[in-house]
Short mmCIF file of C-alpha atoms in Angstrom, two decimals:
data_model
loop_
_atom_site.label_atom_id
_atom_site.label_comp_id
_atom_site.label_asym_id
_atom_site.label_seq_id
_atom_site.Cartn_x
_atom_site.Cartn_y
_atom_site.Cartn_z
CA UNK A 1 8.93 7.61 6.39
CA UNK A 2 11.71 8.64 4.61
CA UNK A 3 10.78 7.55 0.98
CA UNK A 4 12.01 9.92 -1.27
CA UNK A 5 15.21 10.14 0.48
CA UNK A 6 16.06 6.08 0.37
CA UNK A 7 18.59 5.33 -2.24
CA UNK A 8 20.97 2.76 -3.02
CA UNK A 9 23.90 4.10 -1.06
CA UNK A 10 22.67 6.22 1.96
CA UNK A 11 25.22 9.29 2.07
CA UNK A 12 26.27 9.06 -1.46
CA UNK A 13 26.17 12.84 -2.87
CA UNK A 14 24.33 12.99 -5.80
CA UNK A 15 21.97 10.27 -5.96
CA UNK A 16 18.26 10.18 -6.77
CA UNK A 17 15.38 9.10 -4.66
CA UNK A 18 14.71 4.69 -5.81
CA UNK A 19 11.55 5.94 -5.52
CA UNK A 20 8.54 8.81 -4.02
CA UNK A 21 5.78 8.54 -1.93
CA UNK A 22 3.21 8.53 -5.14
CA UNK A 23 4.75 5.48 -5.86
CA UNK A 24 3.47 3.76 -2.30
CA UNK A 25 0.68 1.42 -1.70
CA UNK A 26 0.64 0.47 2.04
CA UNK A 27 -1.84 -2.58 2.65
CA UNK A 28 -2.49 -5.30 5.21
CA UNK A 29 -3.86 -8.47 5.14
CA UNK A 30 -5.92 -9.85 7.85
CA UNK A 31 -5.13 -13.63 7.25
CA UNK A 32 -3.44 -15.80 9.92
CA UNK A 33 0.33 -15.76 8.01
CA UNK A 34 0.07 -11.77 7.54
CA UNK A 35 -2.19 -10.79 10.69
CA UNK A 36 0.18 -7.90 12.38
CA UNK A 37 2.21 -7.64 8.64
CA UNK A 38 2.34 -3.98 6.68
CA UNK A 39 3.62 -4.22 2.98
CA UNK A 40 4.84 -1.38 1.65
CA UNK A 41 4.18 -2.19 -1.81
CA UNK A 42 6.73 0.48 -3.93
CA UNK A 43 7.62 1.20 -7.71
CA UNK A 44 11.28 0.99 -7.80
CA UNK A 45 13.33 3.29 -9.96
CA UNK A 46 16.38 0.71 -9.84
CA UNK A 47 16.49 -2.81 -8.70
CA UNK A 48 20.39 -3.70 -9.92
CA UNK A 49 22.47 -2.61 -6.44
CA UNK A 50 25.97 -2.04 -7.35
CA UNK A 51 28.08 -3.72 -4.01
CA UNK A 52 30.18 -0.66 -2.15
CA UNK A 53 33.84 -1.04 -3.50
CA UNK A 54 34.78 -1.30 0.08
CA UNK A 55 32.71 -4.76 0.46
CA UNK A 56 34.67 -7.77 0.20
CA UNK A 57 32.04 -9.57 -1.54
CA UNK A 58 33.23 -11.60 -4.30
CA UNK A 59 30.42 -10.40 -6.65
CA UNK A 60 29.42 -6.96 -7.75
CA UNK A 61 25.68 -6.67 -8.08
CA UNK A 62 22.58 -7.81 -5.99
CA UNK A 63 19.15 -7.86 -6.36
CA UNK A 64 16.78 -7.44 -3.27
CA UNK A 65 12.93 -7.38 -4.42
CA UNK A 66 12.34 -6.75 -0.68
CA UNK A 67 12.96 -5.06 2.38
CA UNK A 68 12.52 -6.21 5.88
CA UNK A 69 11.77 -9.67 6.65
CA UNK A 70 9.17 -11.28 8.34
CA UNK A 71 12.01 -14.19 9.26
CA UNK A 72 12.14 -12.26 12.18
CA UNK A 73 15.86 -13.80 13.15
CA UNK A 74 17.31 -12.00 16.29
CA UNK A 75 20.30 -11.72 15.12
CA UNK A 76 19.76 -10.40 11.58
CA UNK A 77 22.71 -7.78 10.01
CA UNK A 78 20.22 -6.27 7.72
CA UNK A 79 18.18 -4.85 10.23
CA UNK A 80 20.49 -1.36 10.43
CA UNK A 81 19.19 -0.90 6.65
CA UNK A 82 15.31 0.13 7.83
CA UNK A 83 16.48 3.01 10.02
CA UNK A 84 17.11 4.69 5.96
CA UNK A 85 13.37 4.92 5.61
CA UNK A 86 12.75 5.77 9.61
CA UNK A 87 11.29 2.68 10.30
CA UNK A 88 12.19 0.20 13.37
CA UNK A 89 14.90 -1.93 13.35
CA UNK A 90 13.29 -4.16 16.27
CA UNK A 91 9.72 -4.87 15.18
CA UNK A 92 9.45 -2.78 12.72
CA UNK A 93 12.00 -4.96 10.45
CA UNK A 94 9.94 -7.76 11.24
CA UNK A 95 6.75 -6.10 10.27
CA UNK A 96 6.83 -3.64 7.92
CA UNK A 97 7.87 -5.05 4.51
CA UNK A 98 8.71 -3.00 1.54
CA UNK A 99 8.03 -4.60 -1.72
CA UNK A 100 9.03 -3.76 -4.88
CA UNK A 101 6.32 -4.92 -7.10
CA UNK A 102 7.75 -3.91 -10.42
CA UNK A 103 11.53 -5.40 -9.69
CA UNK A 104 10.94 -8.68 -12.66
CA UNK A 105 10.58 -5.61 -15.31
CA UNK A 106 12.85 -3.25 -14.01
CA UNK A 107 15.28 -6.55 -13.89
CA UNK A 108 14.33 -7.17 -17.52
CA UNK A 109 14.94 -3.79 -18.73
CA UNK A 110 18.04 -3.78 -17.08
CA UNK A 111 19.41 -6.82 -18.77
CA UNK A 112 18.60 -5.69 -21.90
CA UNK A 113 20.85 -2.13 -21.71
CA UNK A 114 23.93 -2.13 -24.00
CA UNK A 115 25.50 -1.14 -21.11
CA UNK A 116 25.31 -4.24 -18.97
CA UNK A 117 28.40 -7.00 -19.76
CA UNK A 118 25.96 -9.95 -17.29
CA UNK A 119 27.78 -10.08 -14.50
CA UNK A 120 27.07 -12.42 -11.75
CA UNK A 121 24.14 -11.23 -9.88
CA UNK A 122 22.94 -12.54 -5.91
CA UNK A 123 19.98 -12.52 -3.95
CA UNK A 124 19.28 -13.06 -0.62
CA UNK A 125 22.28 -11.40 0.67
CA UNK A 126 20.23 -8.61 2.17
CA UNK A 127 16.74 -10.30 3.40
CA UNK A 128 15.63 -13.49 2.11
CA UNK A 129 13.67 -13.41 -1.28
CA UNK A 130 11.58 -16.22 -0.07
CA UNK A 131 9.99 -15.19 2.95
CA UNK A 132 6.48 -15.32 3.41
CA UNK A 133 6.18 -12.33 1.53
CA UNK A 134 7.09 -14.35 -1.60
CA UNK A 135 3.95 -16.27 -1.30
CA UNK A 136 2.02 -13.52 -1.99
CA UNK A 137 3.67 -11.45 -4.38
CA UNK A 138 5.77 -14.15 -6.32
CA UNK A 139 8.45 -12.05 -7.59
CA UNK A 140 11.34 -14.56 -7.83
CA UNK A 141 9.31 -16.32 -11.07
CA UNK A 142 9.94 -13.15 -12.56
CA UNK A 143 13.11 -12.53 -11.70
CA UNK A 144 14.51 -15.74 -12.87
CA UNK A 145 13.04 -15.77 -16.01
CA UNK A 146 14.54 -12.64 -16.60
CA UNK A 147 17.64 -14.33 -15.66
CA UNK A 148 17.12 -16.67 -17.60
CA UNK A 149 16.29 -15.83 -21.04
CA UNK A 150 20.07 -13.52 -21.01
CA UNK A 151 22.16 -16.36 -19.87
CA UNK A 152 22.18 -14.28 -17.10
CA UNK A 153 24.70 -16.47 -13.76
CA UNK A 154 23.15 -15.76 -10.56
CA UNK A 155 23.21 -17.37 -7.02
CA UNK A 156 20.41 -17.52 -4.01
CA UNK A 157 20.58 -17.73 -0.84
CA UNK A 158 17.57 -18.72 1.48
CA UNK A 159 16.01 -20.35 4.59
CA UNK A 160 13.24 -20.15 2.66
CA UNK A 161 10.86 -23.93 1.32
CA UNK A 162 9.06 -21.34 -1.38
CA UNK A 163 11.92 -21.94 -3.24
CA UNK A 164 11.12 -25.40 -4.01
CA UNK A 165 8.06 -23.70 -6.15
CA UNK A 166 10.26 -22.62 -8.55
CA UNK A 167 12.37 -25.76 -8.85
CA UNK A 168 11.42 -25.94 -12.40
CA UNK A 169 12.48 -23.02 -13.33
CA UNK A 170 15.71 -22.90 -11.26
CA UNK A 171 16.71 -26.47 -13.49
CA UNK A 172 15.98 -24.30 -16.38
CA UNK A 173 18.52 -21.33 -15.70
CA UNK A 174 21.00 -24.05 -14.94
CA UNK A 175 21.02 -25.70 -17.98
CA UNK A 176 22.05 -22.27 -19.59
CA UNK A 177 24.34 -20.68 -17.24
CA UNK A 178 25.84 -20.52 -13.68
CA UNK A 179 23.36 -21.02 -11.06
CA UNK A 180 24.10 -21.36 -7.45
CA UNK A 181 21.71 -22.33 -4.69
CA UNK A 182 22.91 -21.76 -0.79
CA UNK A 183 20.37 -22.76 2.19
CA UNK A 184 21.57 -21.31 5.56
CA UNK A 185 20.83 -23.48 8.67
CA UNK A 186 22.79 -22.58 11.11
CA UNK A 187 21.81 -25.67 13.72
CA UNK A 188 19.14 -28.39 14.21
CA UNK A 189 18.49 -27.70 17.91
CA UNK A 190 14.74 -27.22 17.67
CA UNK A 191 14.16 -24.96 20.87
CA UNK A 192 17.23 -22.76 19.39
CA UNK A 193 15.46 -22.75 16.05
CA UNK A 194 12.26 -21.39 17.77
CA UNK A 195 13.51 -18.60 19.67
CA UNK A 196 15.89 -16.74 17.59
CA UNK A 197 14.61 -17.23 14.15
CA UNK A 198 10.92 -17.49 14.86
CA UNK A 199 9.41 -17.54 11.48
CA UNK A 200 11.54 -19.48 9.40
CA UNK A 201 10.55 -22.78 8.90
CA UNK A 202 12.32 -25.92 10.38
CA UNK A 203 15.79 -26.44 10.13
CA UNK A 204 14.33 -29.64 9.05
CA UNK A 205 11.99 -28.37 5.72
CA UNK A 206 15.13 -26.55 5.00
CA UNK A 207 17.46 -29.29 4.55
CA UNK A 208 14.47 -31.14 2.55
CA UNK A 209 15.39 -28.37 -0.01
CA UNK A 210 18.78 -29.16 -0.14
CA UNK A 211 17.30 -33.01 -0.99
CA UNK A 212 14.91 -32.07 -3.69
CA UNK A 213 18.14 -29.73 -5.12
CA UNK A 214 20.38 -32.52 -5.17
CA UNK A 215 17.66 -34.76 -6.57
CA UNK A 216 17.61 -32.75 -9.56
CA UNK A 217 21.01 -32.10 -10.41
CA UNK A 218 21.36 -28.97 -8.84
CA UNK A 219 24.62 -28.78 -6.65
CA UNK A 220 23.54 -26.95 -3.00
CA UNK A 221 25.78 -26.11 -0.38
CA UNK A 222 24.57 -25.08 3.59
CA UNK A 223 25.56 -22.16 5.18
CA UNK A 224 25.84 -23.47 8.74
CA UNK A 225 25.00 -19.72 9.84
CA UNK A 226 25.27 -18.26 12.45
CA UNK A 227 27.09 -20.48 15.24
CA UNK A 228 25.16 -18.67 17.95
CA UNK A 229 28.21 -18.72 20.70
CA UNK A 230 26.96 -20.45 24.70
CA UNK A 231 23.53 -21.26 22.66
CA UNK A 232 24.18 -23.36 19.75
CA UNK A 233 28.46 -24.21 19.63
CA UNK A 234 28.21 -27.32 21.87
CA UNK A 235 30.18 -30.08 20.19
CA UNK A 236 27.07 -32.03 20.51
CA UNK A 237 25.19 -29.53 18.79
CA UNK A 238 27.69 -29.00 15.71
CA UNK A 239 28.07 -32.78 14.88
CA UNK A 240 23.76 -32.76 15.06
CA UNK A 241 23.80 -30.14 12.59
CA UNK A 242 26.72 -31.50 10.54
CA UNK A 243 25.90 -34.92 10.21
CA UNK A 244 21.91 -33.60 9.03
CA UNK A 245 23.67 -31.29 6.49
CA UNK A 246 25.05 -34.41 5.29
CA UNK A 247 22.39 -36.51 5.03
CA UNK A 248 20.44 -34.23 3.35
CA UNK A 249 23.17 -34.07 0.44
CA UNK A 250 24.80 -31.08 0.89
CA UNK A 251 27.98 -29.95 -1.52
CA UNK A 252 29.75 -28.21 0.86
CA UNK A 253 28.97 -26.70 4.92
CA UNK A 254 30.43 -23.31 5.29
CA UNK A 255 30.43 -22.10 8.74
CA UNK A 256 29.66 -18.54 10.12
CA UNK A 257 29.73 -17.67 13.63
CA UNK A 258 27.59 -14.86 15.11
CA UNK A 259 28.93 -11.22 13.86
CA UNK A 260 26.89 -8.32 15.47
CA UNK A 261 26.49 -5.13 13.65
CA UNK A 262 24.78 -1.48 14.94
CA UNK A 263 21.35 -1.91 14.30
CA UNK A 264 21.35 -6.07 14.83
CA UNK A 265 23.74 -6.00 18.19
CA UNK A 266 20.77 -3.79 19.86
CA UNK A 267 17.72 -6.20 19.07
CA UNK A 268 19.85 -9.26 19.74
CA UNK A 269 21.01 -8.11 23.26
CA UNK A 270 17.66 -7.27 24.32
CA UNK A 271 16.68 -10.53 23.69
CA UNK A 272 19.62 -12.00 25.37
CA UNK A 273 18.81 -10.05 28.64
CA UNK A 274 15.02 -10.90 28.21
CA UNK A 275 15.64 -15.01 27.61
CA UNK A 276 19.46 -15.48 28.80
CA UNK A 277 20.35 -12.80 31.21
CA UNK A 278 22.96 -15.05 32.56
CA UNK A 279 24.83 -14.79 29.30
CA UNK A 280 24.82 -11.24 28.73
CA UNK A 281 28.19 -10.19 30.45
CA UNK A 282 29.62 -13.22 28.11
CA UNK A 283 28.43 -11.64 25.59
CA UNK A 284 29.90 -8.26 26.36
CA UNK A 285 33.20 -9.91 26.90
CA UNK A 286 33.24 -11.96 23.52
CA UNK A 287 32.18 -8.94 21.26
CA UNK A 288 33.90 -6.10 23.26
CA UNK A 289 36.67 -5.85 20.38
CA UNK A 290 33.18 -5.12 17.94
CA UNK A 291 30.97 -6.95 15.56
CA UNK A 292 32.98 -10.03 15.34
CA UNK A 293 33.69 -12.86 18.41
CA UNK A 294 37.58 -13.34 19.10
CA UNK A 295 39.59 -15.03 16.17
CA UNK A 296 40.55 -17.83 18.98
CA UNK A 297 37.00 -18.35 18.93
CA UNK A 298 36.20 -18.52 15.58
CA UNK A 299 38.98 -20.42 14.53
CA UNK A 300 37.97 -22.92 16.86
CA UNK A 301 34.22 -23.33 15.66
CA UNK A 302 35.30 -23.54 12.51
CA UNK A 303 38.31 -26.26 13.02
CA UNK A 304 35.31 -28.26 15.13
CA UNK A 305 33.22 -27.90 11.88
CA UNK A 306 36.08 -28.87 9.20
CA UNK A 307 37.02 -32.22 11.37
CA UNK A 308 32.84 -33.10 11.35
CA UNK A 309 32.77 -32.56 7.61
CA UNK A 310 35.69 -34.79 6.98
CA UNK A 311 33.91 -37.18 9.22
CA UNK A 312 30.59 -37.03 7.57
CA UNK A 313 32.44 -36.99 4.21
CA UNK A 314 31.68 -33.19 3.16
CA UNK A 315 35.11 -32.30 1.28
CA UNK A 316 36.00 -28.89 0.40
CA UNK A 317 34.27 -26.44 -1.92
CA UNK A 318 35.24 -26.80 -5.25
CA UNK A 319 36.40 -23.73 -6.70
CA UNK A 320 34.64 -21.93 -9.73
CA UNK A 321 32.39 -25.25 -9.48
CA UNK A 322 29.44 -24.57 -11.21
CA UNK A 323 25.47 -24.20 -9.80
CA UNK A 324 27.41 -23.24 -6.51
CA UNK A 325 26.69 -20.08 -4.33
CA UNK A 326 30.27 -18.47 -3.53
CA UNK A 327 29.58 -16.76 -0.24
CA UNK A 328 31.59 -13.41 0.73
CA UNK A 329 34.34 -13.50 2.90
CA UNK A 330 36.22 -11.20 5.34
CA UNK A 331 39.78 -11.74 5.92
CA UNK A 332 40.26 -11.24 9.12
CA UNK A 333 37.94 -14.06 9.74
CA UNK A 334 35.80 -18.68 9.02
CA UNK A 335 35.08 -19.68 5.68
CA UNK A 336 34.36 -22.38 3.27
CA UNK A 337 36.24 -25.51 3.53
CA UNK A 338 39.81 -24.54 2.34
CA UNK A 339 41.62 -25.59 4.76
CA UNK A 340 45.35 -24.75 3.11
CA UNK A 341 44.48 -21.36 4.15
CA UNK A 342 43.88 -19.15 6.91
CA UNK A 343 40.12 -19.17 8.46
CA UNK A 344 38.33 -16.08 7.27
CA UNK A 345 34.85 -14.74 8.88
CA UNK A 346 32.08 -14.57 6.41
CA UNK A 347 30.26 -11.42 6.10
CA UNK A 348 26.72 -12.52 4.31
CA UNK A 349 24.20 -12.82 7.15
#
């Protein structure tokens, strides 16, 4: 494993290690919810990524206490990022989960420097911060105290109920600054659910967090991500997952179909030819252009989504609203519900 070689920006000249192999612990836990789980439990030497200044993001610094996820989703963009420390992007991501045990103080101490103006920081945008994982080592607490106590505006997002643990503190952080809280459920369809994002919970527990956020006066918006083209875009299926999103009390529904990148396109194919083989030379066709479907397609999916939202009485995100996560967004391709301009593809998960 490539330990002392992993640093923020693979490739970029100059850079030191995050951190070496005397600062790995590698355990397992033989209990049902970790049996076949590694953590690589790791002293970071920096937990405040700067975002490449070729992202389109529309913030500048993340946070990411871990790395792989035991989510497990098919489809997931960050699994490219374990081949930096050798590991499998297939299993491997799913199983072998680096930790950074130290990331609330090196978060602290980072907040404190001179040098930093408190920018708008985001989490989740590489692996979720509240996978099972969480349980265990109960970072975010940390984290958002440290957030907290500097006024500090930050946003989440999750498909993660472990969030609702720190509810309390979350209500704290937003009485003092900009907090925004984003669940992504990308459909209801339980048999979907199941096989391509195996160890998430429910589409169902996750739009109970969106309840319990809007019960206590914290704005949260859905990521309706990804539209999983063939599998999950029938209109049957959209207005399902719409009209729960808007039940559950949802700000806003942003909608995000299916991008594959290297590393994620690989793992998600194989799956397709293991459970769908019918599908795969659709598939082939629809990405052939690259990681994104066909801007016919998109726009389509996400015109099918803005007409549900209207119907189920979703309007548009507000923008600059407060307690709100603002989600990155391609140009090229759907976004949030802004409907005066042209559809843009989002680029988060």
């Amino acid at each position: 494993m490539r330990w002392d070689n992993l640093v923020e920006n693979p490739g970029t000249t100059g850079d030191i290690a995050l951190f070496g192999t005397d600062a790995v612990t590698t355990r397992t836990f033989d209990t049902p919810e970790f049996r076949g789980i590694t953590f690589h439990e790791i002293r970071a030497r920096s937990i405040v990524n700067r975002v490449p200044g070729a992202s389109r993001m529309p913030f500048e610094w993340t946070v990411n206490p871990y790395r792989g996820c035991t989510h497990a989703c098919v489809y997931c963009f960050a699994r490219k990022t374990h081949s930096y420390l050798d590991l499998d992007t297939g299993l491997g991501f799913d199983s072998q989960i680096v930790v950074k045990i130290n990331a609330p103080e090196l978060l602290r101490r980072h907040l404190a420097s001179p040098r930093w103006e408190g920018a708008h920081i985001a989490m989740g945008t590489n692996v979720d911060c509240y996978q099972r994982a969480e349980g265990r080592y109960r970072l975010m607490p940390g984290i958002i105290s440290a957030l907290t106590e500097r006024a500090n505006p930050f946003s989440i997002l999750t498909k993660g109920t472990l969030i609702l643990r720190d509810l309390e503190l979350l209500r704290q952080a937003a009485a003092l600054t900009e907090v925004g809280i984003s669940v992504s459920v990308g459909s209801v369809d339980q048999e979907l659910w199941r096989t391509v994002e195996p160890g998430t919970p429910s589409p169902e527990r996750r739009l109970d967090v969106v309840r319990a956020m809007s019960e206590n006066g914290i704005g949260c918006g859905v990521l309706m991500a990804p539209v999983i083209p063939f599998l999950g875009d029938r209109p049957d299926q959209l207005r399902a997952t719409v009209r729960a999103i808007a039940a559950a009390g949802a700000t806003s529904v942003t909608p995000l179909v299916l991008h594959l990148r290297p590393g994620a396109r690989e793992w998600f194919m194989t799956w397709l030819a293991e459970r769908h083989p019918h599908l795969v030379r659709r598939y082939e066709r629809l990405y052939a252009e690259g990681a994104y479907a066909p801007k016919w397609y998109q726009r389509r999916i996400t015109g099918q989504v803005h007409a549900l939202a209207d119907e189920y009485g979703i309007g548009p995100a507000a923008r600059g609203a407060s307690r709100r996560l603002s989600v990155p967004t391609d140009p090229d391709l759907p976004t949030a519900r802004q409907p005066e301009q042209e559809p843009t593809q989002l680029t988060l998960l």
